mmCIF file of C-alpha atoms and ligand atoms in Angstrom:
data_model
loop_
_atom_site.group_PDB
_atom_site.id
_atom_site.type_symbol
_atom_site.label_atom_id
_atom_site.label_comp_id
_atom_site.label_asym_id
_atom_site.label_seq_id
_atom_site.Cartn_x
_atom_site.Cartn_y
_atom_site.Cartn_z
ATOM 1 C CA UNK A 1441 4.139 -24.390 -20.252
ATOM 2 C CA UNK A 1442 0.775 -25.795 -21.386
ATOM 3 C CA UNK A 1443 1.580 -29.233 -19.966
ATOM 4 C CA UNK A 1444 2.752 -27.743 -16.695
ATOM 5 C CA UNK A 1445 -0.398 -25.637 -16.355
ATOM 6 C CA UNK A 1446 -2.479 -28.734 -17.093
ATOM 7 C CA UNK A 1447 -0.575 -30.756 -14.490
ATOM 8 C CA UNK A 1448 -1.119 -27.905 -12.014
ATOM 9 C CA UNK A 1449 -4.863 -28.136 -12.656
ATOM 10 C CA UNK A 1450 -4.875 -24.571 -14.002
ATOM 11 C CA UNK A 1451 -5.497 -25.137 -17.729
ATOM 12 C CA UNK A 1452 -9.000 -23.619 -17.633
ATOM 13 C CA UNK A 1453 -7.780 -20.555 -15.737
ATOM 14 C CA UNK A 1454 -4.870 -20.220 -18.191
ATOM 15 C CA UNK A 1455 -7.356 -20.188 -21.078
ATOM 16 C CA UNK A 1456 -9.297 -17.393 -19.395
ATOM 17 C CA UNK A 1457 -6.110 -15.428 -18.745
ATOM 18 C CA UNK A 1458 -5.135 -15.750 -22.424
ATOM 19 C CA UNK A 1459 -8.619 -14.595 -23.456
ATOM 20 C CA UNK A 1460 -8.542 -11.657 -21.008
ATOM 21 C CA UNK A 1461 -11.615 -13.019 -19.198
ATOM 22 C CA UNK A 1462 -12.452 -12.122 -15.612
ATOM 23 C CA UNK A 1463 -11.657 -14.726 -12.942
ATOM 24 C CA UNK A 1464 -14.235 -15.809 -10.367
ATOM 25 C CA UNK A 1465 -14.151 -16.122 -6.583
ATOM 26 C CA UNK A 1466 -13.637 -19.920 -6.788
ATOM 27 C CA UNK A 1467 -10.843 -19.517 -9.306
ATOM 28 C CA UNK A 1468 -9.179 -17.042 -6.952
ATOM 29 C CA UNK A 1469 -9.264 -19.592 -4.132
ATOM 30 C CA UNK A 1470 -7.866 -22.261 -6.485
ATOM 31 C CA UNK A 1471 -4.960 -19.964 -7.383
ATOM 32 C CA UNK A 1472 -4.135 -19.581 -3.697
ATOM 33 C CA UNK A 1473 -4.340 -23.334 -3.159
ATOM 34 C CA UNK A 1474 -2.632 -24.620 -6.318
ATOM 35 C CA UNK A 1475 0.572 -26.419 -5.310
ATOM 36 C CA UNK A 1476 2.584 -25.146 -8.288
ATOM 37 C CA UNK A 1477 3.533 -21.586 -7.283
ATOM 38 C CA UNK A 1478 5.543 -21.083 -10.466
ATOM 39 C CA UNK A 1479 2.550 -21.908 -12.658
ATOM 40 C CA UNK A 1480 0.520 -19.246 -10.804
ATOM 41 C CA UNK A 1481 3.416 -16.788 -11.098
ATOM 42 C CA UNK A 1482 3.805 -17.511 -14.810
ATOM 43 C CA UNK A 1483 0.144 -16.638 -15.388
ATOM 44 C CA UNK A 1484 0.444 -13.404 -13.389
ATOM 45 C CA UNK A 1485 3.587 -12.489 -15.310
ATOM 46 C CA UNK A 1486 1.695 -12.897 -18.605
ATOM 47 C CA UNK A 1487 -0.698 -10.179 -17.470
ATOM 48 C CA UNK A 1488 2.042 -8.016 -15.994
ATOM 49 C CA UNK A 1489 3.999 -8.103 -19.253
ATOM 50 C CA UNK A 1490 0.913 -7.574 -21.375
ATOM 51 C CA UNK A 1491 0.153 -4.387 -19.394
ATOM 52 C CA UNK A 1492 3.616 -3.075 -18.630
ATOM 53 C CA UNK A 1493 6.170 -5.227 -20.525
ATOM 54 C CA UNK A 1494 9.331 -5.056 -18.351
ATOM 55 C CA UNK A 1495 8.598 -1.540 -17.079
ATOM 56 C CA UNK A 1496 8.923 -1.180 -13.321
ATOM 57 C CA UNK A 1497 7.921 1.985 -11.543
ATOM 58 C CA UNK A 1498 9.304 3.658 -8.448
ATOM 59 C CA UNK A 1499 9.136 7.169 -7.035
ATOM 60 C CA UNK A 1500 11.190 9.506 -4.923
ATOM 61 C CA UNK A 1501 9.104 9.890 -1.809
ATOM 62 C CA UNK A 1502 9.369 10.758 1.865
ATOM 63 C CA UNK A 1503 7.451 9.032 4.672
ATOM 64 C CA UNK A 1504 6.339 11.257 7.507
ATOM 65 C CA UNK A 1505 4.594 10.395 10.763
ATOM 66 C CA UNK A 1506 3.454 13.238 12.976
ATOM 67 C CA UNK A 1507 2.121 11.167 15.871
ATOM 68 C CA UNK A 1508 1.980 7.535 16.949
ATOM 69 C CA UNK A 1509 -0.675 8.185 19.605
ATOM 70 C CA UNK A 1510 -3.639 6.110 18.486
ATOM 71 C CA UNK A 1511 -6.900 5.287 20.192
ATOM 72 C CA UNK A 1512 -7.347 2.142 18.068
ATOM 73 C CA UNK A 1513 -5.925 -1.098 19.408
ATOM 74 C CA UNK A 1514 -5.020 -3.109 16.295
ATOM 75 C CA UNK A 1515 -3.345 -6.278 17.485
ATOM 76 C CA UNK A 1516 -0.774 -6.301 14.658
ATOM 77 C CA UNK A 1517 0.451 -2.757 15.237
ATOM 78 C CA UNK A 1518 3.877 -2.134 16.782
ATOM 79 C CA UNK A 1519 3.874 1.574 16.027
ATOM 80 C CA UNK A 1520 0.926 2.969 17.983
ATOM 81 C CA UNK A 1521 0.767 4.052 21.626
ATOM 82 C CA UNK A 1522 -2.721 4.224 23.116
ATOM 83 C CA UNK A 1523 -2.213 7.460 25.074
ATOM 84 C CA UNK A 1524 0.346 10.298 25.024
ATOM 85 C CA UNK A 1525 1.830 9.248 28.404
ATOM 86 C CA UNK A 1526 2.793 5.727 27.263
ATOM 87 C CA UNK A 1527 6.534 5.088 26.823
ATOM 88 C CA UNK A 1528 7.546 5.740 23.235
ATOM 89 C CA UNK A 1529 4.511 7.929 22.478
ATOM 90 C CA UNK A 1530 5.336 10.993 20.434
ATOM 91 C CA UNK A 1531 3.514 13.838 18.777
ATOM 92 C CA UNK A 1532 5.511 16.324 16.773
ATOM 93 C CA UNK A 1533 4.608 19.969 16.444
ATOM 94 C CA UNK A 1534 3.594 21.107 12.991
ATOM 95 C CA UNK A 1535 6.950 22.882 12.678
ATOM 96 C CA UNK A 1536 8.870 19.727 13.652
ATOM 97 C CA UNK A 1537 7.111 17.795 10.870
ATOM 98 C CA UNK A 1538 7.746 20.569 8.378
ATOM 99 C CA UNK A 1539 11.415 20.549 9.360
ATOM 100 C CA UNK A 1540 11.640 16.962 8.096
ATOM 101 C CA UNK A 1541 10.691 18.155 4.642
ATOM 102 C CA UNK A 1542 12.875 21.253 4.889
ATOM 103 C CA UNK A 1543 15.798 18.942 5.689
ATOM 104 C CA UNK A 1544 15.335 17.391 2.223
ATOM 105 C CA UNK A 1545 15.858 20.718 0.482
ATOM 106 C CA UNK A 1546 17.424 20.154 -2.928
ATOM 107 C CA UNK A 1547 16.323 16.500 -3.195
ATOM 108 C CA UNK A 1548 14.017 15.901 -6.167
ATOM 109 C CA UNK A 1549 11.205 14.426 -4.042
ATOM 110 C CA UNK A 1550 7.834 14.204 -5.766
ATOM 111 C CA UNK A 1551 5.668 12.794 -2.938
ATOM 112 C CA UNK A 1552 5.113 13.003 0.806
ATOM 113 C CA UNK A 1553 3.341 9.925 2.208
ATOM 114 C CA UNK A 1554 2.092 10.683 5.713
ATOM 115 C CA UNK A 1555 -0.007 8.481 7.993
ATOM 116 C CA UNK A 1556 -0.606 8.918 11.714
ATOM 117 C CA UNK A 1557 -2.198 7.371 14.748
ATOM 118 C CA UNK A 1558 -5.801 8.274 15.599
ATOM 119 C CA UNK A 1559 -4.918 10.934 18.185
ATOM 120 C CA UNK A 1560 -7.976 12.050 20.173
ATOM 121 C CA UNK A 1561 -6.365 15.227 21.545
ATOM 122 C CA UNK A 1562 -5.430 17.285 18.494
ATOM 123 C CA UNK A 1563 -7.536 19.915 16.712
ATOM 124 C CA UNK A 1564 -8.515 19.341 13.082
ATOM 125 C CA UNK A 1565 -6.460 22.442 12.220
ATOM 126 C CA UNK A 1566 -3.307 20.463 13.133
ATOM 127 C CA UNK A 1567 -3.816 18.368 9.988
ATOM 128 C CA UNK A 1568 -4.789 21.239 7.697
ATOM 129 C CA UNK A 1569 -1.786 23.228 9.001
ATOM 130 C CA UNK A 1570 0.467 20.279 8.200
ATOM 131 C CA UNK A 1571 -0.840 20.046 4.645
ATOM 132 C CA UNK A 1572 -0.664 23.804 4.057
ATOM 133 C CA UNK A 1573 2.831 23.958 5.529
ATOM 134 C CA UNK A 1574 4.119 21.079 3.397
ATOM 135 C CA UNK A 1575 2.711 22.705 0.257
ATOM 136 C CA UNK A 1576 4.186 26.065 1.221
ATOM 137 C CA UNK A 1577 7.653 24.512 1.453
ATOM 138 C CA UNK A 1578 7.295 22.539 -1.797
ATOM 139 C CA UNK A 1579 4.329 23.799 -3.848
ATOM 140 C CA UNK A 1580 4.782 21.097 -6.481
ATOM 141 C CA UNK A 1581 4.923 18.115 -4.124
ATOM 142 C CA UNK A 1582 2.119 15.543 -4.152
ATOM 143 C CA UNK A 1583 0.600 14.978 -0.707
ATOM 144 C CA UNK A 1584 -0.578 11.376 -0.315
ATOM 145 C CA UNK A 1585 -1.723 11.528 3.278
ATOM 146 C CA UNK A 1586 -4.164 9.962 5.757
ATOM 147 C CA UNK A 1587 -5.709 6.519 5.316
ATOM 148 C CA UNK A 1588 -9.452 5.992 4.937
ATOM 149 C CA UNK A 1589 -9.405 4.955 8.603
ATOM 150 C CA UNK A 1590 -8.003 8.359 9.570
ATOM 151 C CA UNK A 1591 -10.587 10.131 7.385
ATOM 152 C CA UNK A 1592 -13.399 8.184 9.127
ATOM 153 C CA UNK A 1593 -11.869 8.998 12.529
ATOM 154 C CA UNK A 1594 -11.642 12.725 11.692
ATOM 155 C CA UNK A 1595 -15.299 12.700 10.629
ATOM 156 C CA UNK A 1596 -16.499 11.012 13.821
ATOM 157 C CA UNK A 1597 -14.176 12.920 16.124
ATOM 158 C CA UNK A 1598 -14.679 16.420 14.735
ATOM 159 C CA UNK A 1599 -18.382 16.019 13.908
ATOM 160 C CA UNK A 1600 -18.105 16.182 10.120
ATOM 161 C CA UNK A 1601 -19.156 13.900 7.296
ATOM 162 C CA UNK A 1602 -16.513 11.815 5.528
ATOM 163 C CA UNK A 1603 -17.049 13.975 2.445
ATOM 164 C CA UNK A 1604 -16.594 17.230 4.384
ATOM 165 C CA UNK A 1605 -13.336 15.936 5.818
ATOM 166 C CA UNK A 1606 -12.053 14.979 2.375
ATOM 167 C CA UNK A 1607 -13.057 18.311 0.889
ATOM 168 C CA UNK A 1608 -11.529 20.354 3.712
ATOM 169 C CA UNK A 1609 -8.290 18.397 3.544
ATOM 170 C CA UNK A 1610 -8.200 18.742 -0.218
ATOM 171 C CA UNK A 1611 -8.694 22.461 0.153
ATOM 172 C CA UNK A 1612 -5.633 22.469 2.454
ATOM 173 C CA UNK A 1613 -3.493 20.601 -0.098
ATOM 174 C CA UNK A 1614 -4.305 16.884 0.105
ATOM 175 C CA UNK A 1615 -3.876 15.249 -3.312
ATOM 176 C CA UNK A 1616 -4.572 11.538 -2.788
ATOM 177 C CA UNK A 1617 -5.081 8.840 -0.162
ATOM 178 C CA UNK A 1618 -2.644 6.027 0.605
ATOM 179 C CA UNK A 1619 -4.035 2.522 0.910
ATOM 180 C CA UNK A 1620 -3.361 1.761 4.574
ATOM 181 C CA UNK A 1621 -5.967 0.638 7.064
ATOM 182 C CA UNK A 1622 -7.637 -1.943 4.821
ATOM 183 C CA UNK A 1623 -6.211 -4.959 6.703
ATOM 184 C CA UNK A 1624 -8.790 -7.671 5.861
ATOM 185 C CA UNK A 1625 -12.348 -6.580 5.156
ATOM 186 C CA UNK A 1626 -13.975 -9.836 6.345
ATOM 187 C CA UNK A 1627 -15.771 -9.001 9.640
ATOM 188 C CA UNK A 1628 -14.621 -12.305 11.239
ATOM 189 C CA UNK A 1629 -10.971 -11.250 10.971
ATOM 190 C CA UNK A 1630 -11.445 -7.522 11.450
ATOM 191 C CA UNK A 1631 -13.344 -8.098 14.718
ATOM 192 C CA UNK A 1632 -10.319 -10.012 16.023
ATOM 193 C CA UNK A 1633 -7.366 -7.956 14.797
ATOM 194 C CA UNK A 1634 -8.722 -4.399 14.604
ATOM 195 C CA UNK A 1635 -12.128 -4.313 16.231
ATOM 196 C CA UNK A 1636 -12.235 -0.649 17.198
ATOM 197 C CA UNK A 1637 -11.549 1.189 13.972
ATOM 198 C CA UNK A 1638 -13.658 1.733 10.872
ATOM 199 C CA UNK A 1639 -14.935 -1.427 9.211
ATOM 200 C CA UNK A 1640 -14.354 -2.625 5.676
ATOM 201 C CA UNK A 1641 -17.533 -1.056 4.307
ATOM 202 C CA UNK A 1642 -16.571 2.367 5.627
ATOM 203 C CA UNK A 1643 -13.020 1.997 4.252
ATOM 204 C CA UNK A 1644 -14.497 1.308 0.825
ATOM 205 C CA UNK A 1645 -17.051 4.109 1.224
ATOM 206 C CA UNK A 1646 -14.310 6.659 1.974
ATOM 207 C CA UNK A 1647 -12.367 5.555 -1.101
ATOM 208 C CA UNK A 1648 -15.568 5.782 -3.180
ATOM 209 C CA UNK A 1649 -16.144 9.353 -1.930
ATOM 210 C CA UNK A 1650 -12.532 10.318 -2.619
ATOM 211 C CA UNK A 1651 -12.822 8.959 -6.163
ATOM 212 C CA UNK A 1652 -16.080 10.856 -6.537
ATOM 213 C CA UNK A 1653 -14.310 14.181 -5.956
ATOM 214 C CA UNK A 1654 -11.517 13.273 -8.344
ATOM 215 C CA UNK A 1655 -8.895 11.975 -5.916
ATOM 216 C CA UNK A 1656 -6.963 8.836 -6.717
ATOM 217 C CA UNK A 1657 -6.290 6.312 -3.962
ATOM 218 C CA UNK A 1658 -4.312 3.140 -3.335
ATOM 219 C CA UNK A 1659 -5.559 0.036 -1.532
ATOM 220 C CA UNK A 1660 -3.770 -2.515 0.616
ATOM 221 C CA UNK A 1661 -4.321 -5.866 2.291
ATOM 222 C CA UNK A 1662 -2.523 -7.110 5.393
ATOM 223 C CA UNK A 1663 -1.966 -10.825 4.799
ATOM 224 C CA UNK A 1664 -0.276 -13.787 6.396
ATOM 225 C CA UNK A 1665 -1.893 -13.873 9.849
ATOM 226 C CA UNK A 1666 -5.296 -15.414 10.703
ATOM 227 C CA UNK A 1667 -7.150 -14.877 7.437
ATOM 228 C CA UNK A 1668 -8.285 -17.712 5.156
ATOM 229 C CA UNK A 1669 -7.645 -17.841 1.429
ATOM 230 C CA UNK A 1670 -11.372 -17.246 0.836
ATOM 231 C CA UNK A 1671 -11.144 -14.080 2.963
ATOM 232 C CA UNK A 1672 -8.203 -12.868 0.873
ATOM 233 C CA UNK A 1673 -10.211 -13.427 -2.312
ATOM 234 C CA UNK A 1674 -13.239 -11.688 -0.815
ATOM 235 C CA UNK A 1675 -11.040 -8.662 -0.007
ATOM 236 C CA UNK A 1676 -9.640 -8.525 -3.533
ATOM 237 C CA UNK A 1677 -13.049 -8.882 -5.147
ATOM 238 C CA UNK A 1678 -14.526 -6.090 -3.010
ATOM 239 C CA UNK A 1679 -11.766 -3.837 -4.309
ATOM 240 C CA UNK A 1680 -12.408 -5.025 -7.857
ATOM 241 C CA UNK A 1681 -16.108 -4.180 -7.483
ATOM 242 C CA UNK A 1682 -15.266 -0.683 -6.194
ATOM 243 C CA UNK A 1683 -12.911 -0.172 -9.116
ATOM 244 C CA UNK A 1684 -15.644 -1.214 -11.569
ATOM 245 C CA UNK A 1685 -17.713 1.633 -10.136
ATOM 246 C CA UNK A 1686 -15.105 4.398 -9.874
ATOM 247 C CA UNK A 1687 -11.802 3.557 -11.642
ATOM 248 C CA UNK A 1688 -10.127 5.567 -8.858
ATOM 249 C CA UNK A 1689 -7.701 2.956 -7.515
ATOM 250 C CA UNK A 1690 -4.188 3.334 -8.839
ATOM 251 C CA UNK A 1691 -2.314 0.546 -7.136
ATOM 252 C CA UNK A 1692 -2.885 -2.445 -4.905
ATOM 253 C CA UNK A 1693 -0.241 -3.184 -2.281
ATOM 254 C CA UNK A 1694 -0.136 -6.529 -0.447
ATOM 255 C CA UNK A 1695 1.411 -5.996 3.000
ATOM 256 C CA UNK A 1696 3.098 -8.981 4.640
ATOM 257 C CA UNK A 1697 2.376 -9.325 8.363
ATOM 258 C CA UNK A 1698 5.416 -8.620 10.611
ATOM 259 C CA UNK A 1699 5.148 -10.158 14.075
ATOM 260 C CA UNK A 1700 7.709 -8.287 16.218
ATOM 261 C CA UNK A 1701 6.658 -6.098 19.154
ATOM 262 C CA UNK A 1702 2.922 -6.499 18.747
ATOM 263 C CA UNK A 1703 0.096 -8.553 20.229
ATOM 264 C CA UNK A 1704 0.200 -11.095 17.395
ATOM 265 C CA UNK A 1705 3.866 -11.896 17.967
ATOM 266 C CA UNK A 1706 3.183 -15.609 18.481
ATOM 267 C CA UNK A 1707 2.265 -15.938 14.795
ATOM 268 C CA UNK A 1708 5.059 -16.519 12.289
ATOM 269 C CA UNK A 1709 5.643 -14.050 9.445
ATOM 270 C CA UNK A 1710 4.376 -15.348 6.087
ATOM 271 C CA UNK A 1711 7.079 -17.067 4.014
ATOM 272 C CA UNK A 1712 8.427 -15.547 0.797
ATOM 273 C CA UNK A 1713 6.495 -18.117 -1.225
ATOM 274 C CA UNK A 1714 3.245 -16.736 0.194
ATOM 275 C CA UNK A 1715 4.325 -13.182 -0.629
ATOM 276 C CA UNK A 1716 5.052 -14.135 -4.242
ATOM 277 C CA UNK A 1717 1.729 -15.931 -4.542
ATOM 278 C CA UNK A 1718 -0.130 -12.998 -2.957
ATOM 279 C CA UNK A 1719 1.232 -10.570 -5.557
ATOM 280 C CA UNK A 1720 0.497 -13.048 -8.349
ATOM 281 C CA UNK A 1721 -3.113 -13.722 -7.348
ATOM 282 C CA UNK A 1722 -3.728 -9.988 -6.855
ATOM 283 C CA UNK A 1723 -2.450 -9.367 -10.403
ATOM 284 C CA UNK A 1724 -4.716 -12.103 -11.746
ATOM 285 C CA UNK A 1725 -7.892 -11.078 -9.914
ATOM 286 C CA UNK A 1726 -7.574 -7.267 -10.050
ATOM 287 C CA UNK A 1727 -8.019 -7.036 -13.800
ATOM 288 C CA UNK A 1728 -9.144 -3.402 -13.526
ATOM 289 C CA UNK A 1729 -6.313 -2.039 -11.332
ATOM 290 C CA UNK A 1730 -3.260 -0.853 -13.254
ATOM 291 C CA UNK A 1731 -0.506 -1.405 -10.746
ATOM 292 C CA UNK A 1732 0.526 -4.047 -8.218
ATOM 293 C CA UNK A 1733 3.114 -2.684 -5.847
ATOM 294 C CA UNK A 1734 5.710 -4.844 -4.093
ATOM 295 C CA UNK A 1735 6.497 -2.643 -1.092
ATOM 296 C CA UNK A 1736 10.150 -3.524 -0.515
ATOM 297 C CA UNK A 1737 10.043 -2.356 3.123
ATOM 298 C CA UNK A 1738 7.322 -4.913 3.852
ATOM 299 C CA UNK A 1739 8.440 -7.910 1.821
ATOM 300 C CA UNK A 1740 12.200 -7.383 1.765
ATOM 301 C CA UNK A 1741 14.344 -6.209 -1.139
ATOM 302 C CA UNK A 1742 15.125 -9.618 -2.673
ATOM 303 C CA UNK A 1743 11.542 -10.875 -2.480
ATOM 304 C CA UNK A 1744 10.311 -7.574 -3.954
ATOM 305 C CA UNK A 1745 12.752 -8.066 -6.850
ATOM 306 C CA UNK A 1746 11.404 -11.585 -7.400
ATOM 307 C CA UNK A 1747 7.807 -10.327 -7.178
ATOM 308 C CA UNK A 1748 8.555 -8.307 -10.329
ATOM 309 C CA UNK A 1749 8.242 -11.690 -12.095
ATOM 310 C CA UNK A 1750 5.091 -12.620 -10.143
ATOM 311 C CA UNK A 1751 2.773 -9.805 -11.185
ATOM 312 C CA UNK A 1752 4.241 -6.717 -9.508
ATOM 313 C CA UNK A 1753 5.275 -3.701 -11.617
ATOM 314 C CA UNK A 1754 6.031 -1.127 -8.910
ATOM 315 C CA UNK A 1755 8.389 -0.975 -5.925
ATOM 316 C CA UNK A 1756 7.046 2.137 -4.124
ATOM 317 C CA UNK A 1757 9.890 4.561 -3.525
ATOM 318 C CA UNK A 1758 12.916 5.760 -1.672
ATOM 319 C CA UNK A 1759 10.763 6.068 1.504
ATOM 320 C CA UNK A 1760 13.521 7.664 3.662
ATOM 321 C CA UNK A 1761 12.136 7.559 7.206
ATOM 322 C CA UNK A 1762 9.942 4.480 7.616
ATOM 323 C CA UNK A 1763 9.005 3.406 11.153
ATOM 324 C CA UNK A 1764 5.820 1.257 11.070
ATOM 325 C CA UNK A 1765 7.570 -1.797 9.626
ATOM 326 C CA UNK A 1766 10.870 -1.305 11.380
ATOM 327 C CA UNK A 1767 9.120 -1.276 14.757
ATOM 328 C CA UNK A 1768 7.427 -4.530 13.685
ATOM 329 C CA UNK A 1769 10.708 -6.249 12.852
ATOM 330 C CA UNK A 1770 11.522 -5.361 9.244
ATOM 331 C CA UNK A 1771 15.234 -5.758 8.609
ATOM 332 C CA UNK A 1772 15.248 -3.858 5.317
ATOM 333 C CA UNK A 1773 17.055 -0.521 5.106
ATOM 334 C CA UNK A 1774 14.876 2.458 6.129
ATOM 335 C CA UNK A 1775 15.677 4.206 2.868
ATOM 336 C CA UNK A 1776 17.121 3.555 -0.567
ATOM 337 C CA UNK A 1777 18.467 6.110 -3.004
ATOM 338 C CA UNK A 1778 16.918 6.363 -6.459
ATOM 339 C CA UNK A 1779 20.202 4.938 -7.802
ATOM 340 C CA UNK A 1780 19.839 1.927 -5.454
ATOM 341 C CA UNK A 1781 16.255 1.295 -6.592
ATOM 342 C CA UNK A 1782 17.176 1.636 -10.257
ATOM 343 C CA UNK A 1783 20.010 -0.821 -9.808
ATOM 344 C CA UNK A 1784 17.958 -3.388 -7.950
ATOM 345 C CA UNK A 1785 15.261 -3.223 -10.643
ATOM 346 C CA UNK A 1786 17.923 -3.740 -13.325
ATOM 347 C CA UNK A 1787 19.483 -6.561 -11.300
ATOM 348 C CA UNK A 1788 16.051 -8.221 -11.320
ATOM 349 C CA UNK A 1789 16.037 -8.065 -15.122
ATOM 350 C CA UNK A 1790 13.453 -5.292 -15.375
ATOM 351 C CA UNK A 1791 13.464 -1.731 -16.696
ATOM 352 C CA UNK A 1792 13.285 1.098 -14.101
ATOM 353 C CA UNK A 1793 11.089 4.170 -14.646
ATOM 354 C CA UNK A 1794 10.780 6.951 -12.114
ATOM 355 C CA UNK A 1795 7.158 8.020 -11.808
ATOM 356 C CA UNK A 1796 5.217 10.580 -9.844
ATOM 357 C CA UNK A 1797 2.331 9.539 -7.575
ATOM 358 C CA UNK A 1798 -0.114 9.543 -10.509
ATOM 359 C CA UNK A 1799 2.179 7.313 -12.595
ATOM 360 C CA UNK A 1800 3.372 10.019 -14.962
ATOM 361 C CA UNK A 1801 6.941 9.133 -15.906
ATOM 362 C CA UNK A 1802 9.237 11.844 -14.546
ATOM 363 C CA UNK A 1803 12.570 10.310 -15.561
ATOM 364 C CA UNK A 1804 13.798 7.425 -17.644
ATOM 365 C CA UNK A 1805 17.018 6.374 -15.959
ATOM 366 C CA UNK A 1806 19.882 5.943 -18.419
ATOM 367 C CA UNK A 1807 22.342 3.105 -18.166
ATOM 368 C CA UNK A 1808 25.671 4.443 -16.967
ATOM 369 C CA UNK A 1809 28.396 4.128 -19.660
ATOM 370 C CA UNK A 1810 31.133 1.754 -18.601
HETATM 371 O O1 V47 B 1382 -2.425 0.143 7.470
HETATM 372 C C1 V47 B 1382 0.869 -2.115 10.404
HETATM 373 C C2 V47 B 1382 0.228 -2.140 7.947
HETATM 374 C C3 V47 B 1382 -0.112 -0.192 6.875
HETATM 375 C C4 V47 B 1382 1.955 -3.978 10.522
HETATM 376 O O2 V47 B 1382 -0.623 3.558 -0.349
HETATM 377 C C5 V47 B 1382 1.562 -3.766 9.207
HETATM 378 O O3 V47 B 1382 1.210 3.631 -1.491
HETATM 379 C C6 V47 B 1382 2.565 -5.709 8.600
HETATM 380 O O4 V47 B 1382 -0.556 1.263 4.068
HETATM 381 N N1 V47 B 1382 2.952 -5.986 9.848
HETATM 382 C C7 V47 B 1382 0.529 1.141 6.561
HETATM 383 N N2 V47 B 1382 1.860 -4.628 8.245
HETATM 384 C C8 V47 B 1382 1.417 1.057 5.317
HETATM 385 C C9 V47 B 1382 0.645 1.274 4.066
HETATM 386 C C10 V47 B 1382 1.323 1.536 2.772
HETATM 387 C C11 V47 B 1382 2.626 1.137 2.584
HETATM 388 C C12 V47 B 1382 3.233 1.422 1.361
HETATM 389 C C13 V47 B 1382 2.576 2.105 0.368
HETATM 390 C C14 V47 B 1382 1.267 2.508 0.579
HETATM 391 C C15 V47 B 1382 0.562 3.284 -0.476
HETATM 392 C C16 V47 B 1382 0.622 2.213 1.780
HETATM 393 O O5 V47 B 1382 0.879 -1.020 7.418
HETATM 394 C C17 V47 B 1382 -1.186 -0.267 7.904
HETATM 395 C C18 V47 B 1382 -1.206 -1.750 8.210
HETATM 396 O O6 V47 B 1382 -2.009 -2.448 7.307
HETATM 397 N N3 V47 B 1382 0.883 -2.631 9.181
HETATM 398 N N4 V47 B 1382 1.528 -2.935 11.253
HETATM 399 C C19 V47 B 1382 2.674 -5.157 10.841
HETATM 400 N N5 V47 B 1382 3.041 -5.461 12.093
#
């Protein structure tokens, strides 16, 4: 491999990877631009295997969306409806949302992942009632709900500070924040694709506050549209700097842009090679984040399996009722069973481990006897 890394112009970076040294901004850009994708993937896999060997995590989770009414106008979004009277707009009652969890009675779910549109017409109690209701139905379930963008919206809309919102939601049962809403932090891109929601600094500030009160969070990046490689690296390094401060990020999730049914539909979706490279470079640059998640709904099952050899060690979960990606053209199933996920991890040559949201192992799947 040494000769191949040298031919790829990556020998110096390979030396740093072997020594466990931190990579720089310029090295990040070089990794995105290096023609030999497999050399980049090989380096990321070294780190992945050093941290996790062949272990690959997944969880048994349920996606919920209470409303798609959203006052933000992100150009990439196929899910949101600006006002309640728009065709396809929906807002469930608290009881209707709770019924979705009740319908899963008996399933060993460990997590509810809920994100919503920024609905200007609901009281704050709608969200606290949702959290309290979900916890009442399943006291042990982990509630990973509301992106940093939603937290910032709640603060502005209901006249609270970001910290007050986090504390009041935590009081009602919120356990952690998902990573959505990050898109690309660079103002040049954010002004174009999501100009009217919280900016990158506020996203990071909300995560910092959440970490400060003991909540763990995930972070994402929406890639494969109008961003440059330097803007991708900038995004990753801002997350790395936050993690140096707080250690509160659990997982980074690259999200591949899907062009159907949104205002960026003229752009092509990023190719699988870009997705593999994105996971690999994230693994290489985010030396202080434990987990890189290949979200199979976003990148497709086969590419997610391959990403397990390009730096990723997590596949998210069973998901069950996903809509954001399916409205944007994802052709993956909307749910997988835990048996399906275990099998596809094994088929990829890795070792499945069922985790909870905080990465405690809840089950080590056994190989069926044949
Ligand atoms: O914030 C929306 C993205 C995100 C499109 O924290 C799109 O564990 C591609 O954040 N094409 C929501 N992406 C999903 C998300 C997530 C997913 C899995 C796990 C976790 C976690 C978080 O989806 C949004 C936005 O960045 N998105 N529309 C689209 N057309």
